[in-house]
Coordinates of C-alpha atoms and ligand atoms in Angstrom, one line a residue:
M1 CA 122.0 59.7 166.6
S2 CA 123.8 60.7 170.0
C3 CA 127.5 59.0 171.1
V4 CA 126.5 57.0 174.2
P5 CA 130.3 58.0 176.2
C6 CA 129.7 61.9 175.0
R7 CA 126.0 62.3 174.0
T8 CA 127.6 64.7 171.4
F9 CA 126.2 63.9 168.1
W10 CA 127.7 62.1 165.9
P11 CA 129.8 61.9 164.1
V12 CA 130.8 65.2 165.7
C13 CA 131.8 63.9 168.1
G14 CA 134.9 62.8 167.3
C15 CA 134.5 59.1 169.2
Q16 CA 132.8 58.1 166.1
K17 CA 132.3 54.0 167.5
L18 CA 129.2 54.3 169.9
T19 CA 125.9 55.0 169.2
S20 CA 122.9 54.9 171.4
G21 CA 121.6 51.1 171.5
E22 CA 125.6 49.7 170.7
K23 CA 126.6 48.3 173.0
S24 CA 130.5 48.5 174.1
M25 CA 132.6 46.4 175.1
F26 CA 136.4 47.0 177.0
K27 CA 138.4 43.8 177.8
A28 CA 139.8 44.2 181.4
L29 CA 141.0 42.3 184.6
Y30 CA 138.1 40.4 186.8
V31 CA 138.3 39.9 190.0
E32 CA 135.5 37.9 191.7
K33 CA 134.9 35.9 194.8
T34 CA 133.3 32.4 194.3
E35 CA 130.9 30.9 196.7
S36 CA 132.5 28.9 198.5
G37 CA 135.4 32.7 199.5
Q38 CA 137.7 31.5 197.1
Q39 CA 138.9 34.6 194.9
V40 CA 139.3 34.0 190.8
V41 CA 141.7 36.5 188.3
T42 CA 139.9 35.7 185.1
L43 CA 141.1 38.6 181.9
R44 CA 137.4 39.3 180.0
D45 CA 134.8 41.1 178.2
L46 CA 132.7 43.4 179.7
A47 CA 129.9 46.0 178.8
E48 CA 130.4 50.2 179.2
T49 CA 127.5 50.3 181.2
D50 CA 129.1 48.3 183.9
L51 CA 131.2 50.8 184.3
P52 CA 131.4 52.9 187.5
E53 CA 129.4 56.1 187.7
G54 CA 131.0 58.9 187.4
D55 CA 132.2 62.4 184.7
V56 CA 135.1 60.7 182.7
T57 CA 134.8 58.0 180.8
I58 CA 138.8 57.0 180.0
R59 CA 140.8 55.2 177.2
V60 CA 143.6 53.2 179.1
Q61 CA 146.2 53.0 177.4
W62 CA 148.7 51.9 180.4
S63 CA 148.4 50.8 183.8
S64 CA 151.1 49.6 186.3
L65 CA 151.7 46.7 189.0
N66 CA 152.5 48.5 192.3
Y67 CA 152.5 46.2 195.7
K68 CA 149.1 47.1 196.8
D69 CA 147.7 45.4 193.4
A70 CA 149.7 43.1 193.9
L71 CA 147.9 41.7 197.0
A72 CA 144.5 42.7 195.2
L73 CA 145.5 40.2 192.5
T74 CA 146.7 37.2 194.3
G75 CA 144.9 38.0 197.9
K76 CA 147.2 38.1 200.4
G77 CA 145.8 41.3 201.9
P78 CA 142.8 42.7 201.7
I79 CA 142.9 45.5 199.4
I80 CA 139.2 44.4 197.0
R81 CA 136.3 46.0 199.8
N82 CA 133.7 45.4 196.6
W83 CA 133.0 42.6 194.9
P84 CA 133.4 41.6 191.9
M85 CA 136.2 44.0 191.3
V86 CA 138.4 45.5 188.1
P87 CA 141.6 46.3 190.3
G88 CA 144.7 48.5 189.7
I89 CA 145.5 51.6 191.0
D90 CA 147.0 53.6 188.6
L91 CA 145.3 54.5 185.1
A92 CA 147.7 56.6 182.1
G93 CA 145.3 57.3 179.0
R94 CA 142.7 59.5 177.4
V95 CA 139.7 61.0 178.1
E96 CA 137.4 59.0 175.8
A97 CA 134.2 61.8 177.7
S98 CA 133.7 64.1 180.3
T99 CA 131.0 66.4 181.8
H100 CA 133.7 68.1 184.1
P101 CA 133.5 71.4 183.4
A102 CA 138.2 70.7 183.6
V103 CA 139.2 67.7 182.1
S104 CA 138.3 67.6 177.7
V105 CA 137.4 64.9 175.3
G106 CA 141.4 63.9 173.2
Q107 CA 143.4 65.3 176.6
D108 CA 146.1 63.1 178.1
V109 CA 145.2 62.2 181.6
L110 CA 146.4 60.2 185.0
V111 CA 144.8 59.4 188.0
T112 CA 145.9 57.0 190.5
G113 CA 144.6 56.8 194.7
H114 CA 141.8 57.2 195.9
G115 CA 140.2 53.8 196.4
M116 CA 140.9 52.5 193.2
G117 CA 141.2 49.4 193.2
E118 CA 140.3 48.5 196.1
T119 CA 136.4 50.6 196.7
R120 CA 136.3 51.6 193.1
W121 CA 136.7 49.8 189.3
G122 CA 140.4 50.6 188.6
G123 CA 143.3 50.9 185.6
F124 CA 143.1 47.1 184.2
A125 CA 140.9 47.6 181.8
Q126 CA 140.2 49.1 178.3
L127 CA 138.3 51.8 180.1
A128 CA 137.5 53.5 183.1
R129 CA 134.8 56.2 184.6
V130 CA 136.0 58.0 187.4
P131 CA 135.1 61.2 188.9
G132 CA 136.4 64.6 187.1
L133 CA 138.3 65.1 190.2
W134 CA 140.2 62.7 190.4
V135 CA 142.1 63.3 187.2
V136 CA 145.4 64.9 186.4
A137 CA 146.2 66.3 183.3
Q138 CA 150.0 64.5 182.1
P139 CA 152.7 66.7 182.7
S140 CA 153.8 67.8 179.2
E141 CA 157.8 65.8 179.6
L142 CA 155.9 63.2 180.3
D143 CA 153.9 60.5 177.9
G144 CA 152.1 57.9 179.4
R145 CA 154.0 54.6 179.4
Q146 CA 156.5 57.2 181.4
A147 CA 153.8 58.4 183.9
M148 CA 153.0 55.2 184.6
A149 CA 156.7 54.0 184.8
L150 CA 156.4 56.4 187.9
G151 CA 152.8 56.1 189.2
T152 CA 152.1 54.7 192.6
A153 CA 155.3 54.0 193.2
G154 CA 156.6 57.3 191.9
F155 CA 154.4 59.9 193.4
T156 CA 154.9 58.6 196.7
A157 CA 158.2 58.9 196.2
M158 CA 158.2 62.2 194.9
L159 CA 155.4 63.1 198.7
C160 CA 158.4 61.7 200.6
V161 CA 161.5 63.8 199.2
Q162 CA 159.2 66.7 198.9
A163 CA 158.3 66.2 202.6
L164 CA 162.1 65.6 203.7
Q165 CA 162.5 68.6 202.0
R166 CA 160.2 70.8 204.3
E167 CA 160.8 69.9 207.1
G168 CA 164.2 70.9 206.8
V169 CA 166.7 67.7 205.8
E170 CA 168.9 69.2 202.9
P171 CA 171.7 68.1 201.3
S172 CA 174.0 69.2 203.7
S173 CA 172.3 67.9 206.9
G174 CA 173.8 64.0 206.3
P175 CA 173.2 60.8 204.3
V176 CA 169.5 60.0 204.1
L177 CA 168.3 56.5 203.6
V178 CA 166.1 54.6 201.7
T179 CA 164.9 51.4 201.8
G180 CA 163.7 48.3 200.5
A181 CA 165.7 50.8 198.0
S182 CA 165.2 47.8 194.4
G183 CA 161.9 47.7 194.2
G184 CA 159.4 50.9 193.2
V185 CA 159.3 53.2 195.9
G186 CA 163.0 52.6 196.5
S187 CA 164.2 52.9 193.7
V188 CA 162.1 56.4 192.3
A189 CA 163.4 57.8 195.1
I190 CA 166.8 57.0 195.1
M191 CA 166.9 58.7 191.6
L192 CA 164.8 62.4 193.2
L193 CA 167.2 62.3 196.8
S194 CA 170.2 62.0 194.1
R195 CA 169.5 64.3 191.7
L196 CA 168.9 66.4 194.7
G197 CA 172.7 66.3 195.1
Y198 CA 171.1 64.5 198.3
Q199 CA 173.4 62.0 199.6
V200 CA 172.1 58.8 199.7
V201 CA 172.5 55.5 201.5
A202 CA 170.3 52.4 200.1
V203 CA 169.7 49.6 202.4
T204 CA 168.3 46.1 200.3
G205 CA 168.4 42.4 201.0
R206 CA 169.9 42.6 197.0
L207 CA 172.7 43.3 197.4
E208 CA 172.9 42.2 193.5
E209 CA 171.6 44.9 193.2
Q210 CA 174.8 47.4 193.7
P211 CA 175.0 48.1 190.8
Y212 CA 171.6 49.4 189.0
L213 CA 171.6 51.2 193.1
H214 CA 174.3 52.3 192.1
S215 CA 173.1 53.8 188.3
L216 CA 170.5 55.2 190.2
G217 CA 172.7 57.9 192.2
A218 CA 173.3 55.6 195.4
A219 CA 176.8 56.9 196.9
E220 CA 176.1 53.7 198.7
V221 CA 175.4 50.3 199.6
L222 CA 173.9 49.0 203.3
P223 CA 171.9 44.9 203.8
R224 CA 169.0 45.1 205.3
A225 CA 170.2 42.1 208.0
H226 CA 171.6 45.6 209.4
F227 CA 168.5 46.7 209.9
A228 CA 166.1 43.5 210.6
A229 CA 167.8 42.8 213.7
P230 CA 166.1 44.5 217.4
S231 CA 168.1 47.9 217.8
R232 CA 169.0 48.8 221.0
P233 CA 166.0 52.4 221.5
L234 CA 168.9 54.9 220.0
E235 CA 172.2 53.5 218.1
K236 CA 174.9 55.5 216.8
A237 CA 173.0 59.0 215.4
R238 CA 174.0 58.3 211.3
W239 CA 170.9 59.5 209.0
A240 CA 169.6 63.1 208.5
G241 CA 166.6 61.6 206.5
A242 CA 165.0 58.3 205.5
V243 CA 162.1 57.0 203.0
D244 CA 161.4 53.5 204.8
V245 CA 159.0 50.8 202.4
V246 CA 159.4 48.4 204.8
G247 CA 158.0 49.5 208.4
G248 CA 158.6 46.9 211.0
Q249 CA 161.9 46.1 212.6
V250 CA 163.6 48.0 210.0
L251 CA 161.7 51.7 209.8
A252 CA 162.3 50.9 214.0
S253 CA 165.8 50.3 213.7
V254 CA 166.3 53.2 210.7
C255 CA 164.4 54.9 213.9
A256 CA 167.1 54.8 216.4
G257 CA 169.6 55.9 213.9
M258 CA 168.3 58.8 213.2
R259 CA 170.8 62.2 213.8
P260 CA 169.5 65.1 216.0
Q261 CA 166.5 66.6 214.4
G262 CA 166.3 63.8 211.6
V263 CA 163.3 63.3 209.5
V264 CA 161.7 59.9 208.7
T265 CA 159.4 59.4 205.7
A266 CA 157.4 56.0 206.4
C267 CA 155.0 54.7 203.7
G268 CA 155.0 51.2 203.3
L269 CA 155.2 47.8 205.3
A270 CA 156.6 46.1 202.5
G271 CA 158.8 44.0 206.1
G272 CA 155.8 44.0 208.3
M273 CA 152.7 46.3 210.0
D274 CA 154.4 46.6 213.2
F275 CA 156.3 49.2 214.8
P276 CA 158.7 47.8 217.5
A277 CA 160.7 51.1 218.4
T278 CA 160.9 52.8 221.7
V279 CA 160.2 56.8 221.9
A280 CA 163.6 57.1 222.8
P281 CA 164.5 58.8 219.4
F282 CA 161.8 61.1 218.9
I283 CA 162.1 62.9 223.0
L284 CA 166.5 62.5 223.3
R285 CA 166.7 63.3 219.2
G286 CA 164.0 65.5 218.0
V287 CA 162.9 62.7 214.9
T288 CA 160.0 63.3 213.3
L289 CA 158.2 60.5 211.8
V290 CA 156.3 61.5 209.3
G291 CA 153.0 59.5 207.5
I292 CA 152.9 59.7 203.8
D293 CA 149.8 59.1 201.9
S294 CA 149.7 59.1 198.5
V295 CA 145.8 57.6 197.5
Q296 CA 144.9 60.6 199.7
C297 CA 146.2 63.4 199.1
P298 CA 144.6 66.1 198.9
R299 CA 144.2 67.1 195.1
A300 CA 146.4 70.6 195.5
E301 CA 150.0 69.1 196.6
R302 CA 149.7 65.6 194.2
V303 CA 149.2 67.9 190.9
A304 CA 152.4 70.0 192.7
A305 CA 154.4 66.6 193.3
W306 CA 153.3 65.0 189.8
A307 CA 154.6 68.0 188.2
R308 CA 158.1 68.3 190.3
L309 CA 158.5 64.9 189.0
A310 CA 158.1 65.3 185.5
E311 CA 160.8 67.9 186.0
L312 CA 163.5 66.2 188.2
I313 CA 163.2 62.2 186.5
N314 CA 166.0 61.6 184.8
P315 CA 164.6 59.4 181.1
R316 CA 167.2 56.9 180.4
Q317 CA 167.0 55.8 184.5
L318 CA 163.3 56.1 184.4
D319 CA 164.0 53.8 181.3
D320 CA 165.5 51.2 182.9
M321 CA 164.0 50.9 185.7
V322 CA 160.6 49.2 183.8
H323 CA 160.1 46.3 182.9
E324 CA 157.1 46.4 180.5
I325 CA 153.9 43.5 181.0
D326 CA 150.5 42.4 179.5
L327 CA 147.6 43.0 180.9
A328 CA 147.3 39.1 181.2
E329 CA 150.3 39.2 182.8
A330 CA 149.0 41.0 186.1
P331 CA 148.6 38.1 188.2
Q332 CA 151.5 36.3 187.4
A333 CA 153.6 39.2 187.9
A334 CA 152.0 39.9 191.2
E335 CA 152.8 37.1 193.0
M336 CA 157.0 37.3 191.8
L337 CA 156.3 41.2 193.7
L338 CA 155.8 40.0 196.0
A339 CA 157.9 36.9 196.9
G340 CA 160.8 39.7 196.7
H341 CA 161.8 38.7 192.8
V342 CA 161.0 41.8 190.7
R343 CA 163.7 45.1 190.4
G344 CA 162.5 48.1 189.9
R345 CA 159.0 48.9 188.0
L346 CA 156.6 47.2 186.7
V347 CA 154.0 48.8 183.3
V348 CA 151.0 47.2 182.2
R349 CA 150.1 47.6 178.6
I350 CA 146.4 47.4 177.6
P351 CA 145.8 46.5 174.7
Ligands
LIG1 N1 151.6 55.0 201.9 C1 151.9 55.0 200.5 O1 150.4 56.0 200.4 C2 152.2 54.0 200.0 C3 152.4 53.8 198.3 C4 152.9 53.3 197.6 C5 153.7 51.7 197.9 N2 153.0 51.9 199.3 C6 153.5 50.2 199.9 O2 155.1 51.5 200.6 C7 155.8 49.7 200.1 C8 156.9 49.4 198.9 O3 155.8 49.9 197.6 P1 156.7 49.2 196.5 O4 155.2 49.8 195.0 O5 157.4 50.2 196.5 O6 156.7 47.4 196.5 P2 158.3 47.1 195.3 O7 158.3 47.4 194.3 O8 157.4 45.1 195.7 O9 159.0 46.9 196.7 C9 159.3 47.0 197.9 C10 160.7 46.5 198.0 O10 160.9 46.4 200.1 C11 161.7 45.3 199.9 N3 161.1 44.7 200.7 C12 160.4 43.2 200.3 N4 159.7 42.3 201.4 C13 159.8 42.8 202.2 C14 160.5 41.6 203.6 N5 160.1 41.0 204.1 N6 160.8 42.3 204.3 C15 162.0 43.4 204.2 N7 161.6 44.6 202.9 C16 161.5 43.5 202.0 C17 162.3 45.1 198.5 O11 163.5 46.2 198.4 P3 165.1 44.7 197.9 O12 164.9 44.4 198.2 O13 165.7 46.4 197.6 O14 165.6 45.7 200.2 C18 161.0 45.7 198.2 O15 161.3 45.7 196.1 C19 154.3 48.9 199.9 O16 154.0 48.3 201.5 C20 153.5 50.2 199.3 O17 152.1 49.1 199.4 C21 152.6 52.9 199.9

């Protein structure tokens, strides 16, 4: 008799629950479209045989709710491109079966991006199956909950910070701006930059979150309104670096206020997809605009960024920015996140 997931003689395999012919079921959030085109989200039982192809099967323990997940769950953005979908762009859990040489059964791992929750079933489920090349070993400094407290948002913040460093922005270069500061990417970016000795200026639409932003390490907090009105092609040169999650007019205003040789990392569109800027900051101040894509980030860079993130993180600050929810609460939490009512990160507890 052999175990279905790991194809090892049972009970030697250690899974100790699946025998051939026995249908294993798991709980998942399931998003489908009705005949009239309406999107419906249910928590339901699926069979393991429904999982996509892949060489690693993971017992998911934690996931997280990112901006992109919120768009997917609410249908407010065209995130899901294959139907039906198990959303969730992040997951952390334990490997239950693997035919990939670099991934072992029993290993604690995380997976983010790669189209999970968009084109491929993702982390809002008790079980997930993915290609082994997507799997990253959980850094020893982090448990699964902390890995998902960071999740794609924290990983993206790390990529932004590494891009600023690569482009030569140092703590002595001048202040670094972080927009969408109370959100997931913004909160982690503030924590990382401050830990590295940068003078961080947080931009927020929620001035009532000032104490929180200072607790993460922001030296100064500015209202979003300062950046929301159309700017001149060049404003007073103030910022040496910037992490922008907002896009739209805010990104254009940030670029206009950069110092000569300043560097802006653009990773988000919480305020809009457009970019109503001029070329002035780029051709008259030598400003660099760096695009950040966490989804298709190459594997070596991905592993290195997670390792650095684990080194730099302050567990107490990380814990302060996290709110934990159950899988069944994710659709409602998604509405709250898009309405701008979530501070920091939402970690999803998988039953
Ligand atoms: N490129 C990538 O690989 C990548 C990876 C992760 C995330 N992202 C993108 O980055 C953005 C932020 O993600 P997140 O996970 O940090 O989301 P989040 O937790 O919802 O944070 C977004 C923050 O942006 C601000 N904001 C919200 N609506 C806004 C509006 N209409 N105008 C201006 N500011 C607004 C809010 O901060 P305040 O209240 O403090 O102003 C909010 O907390 C999203 O667009 C997401 O898709 C991209």
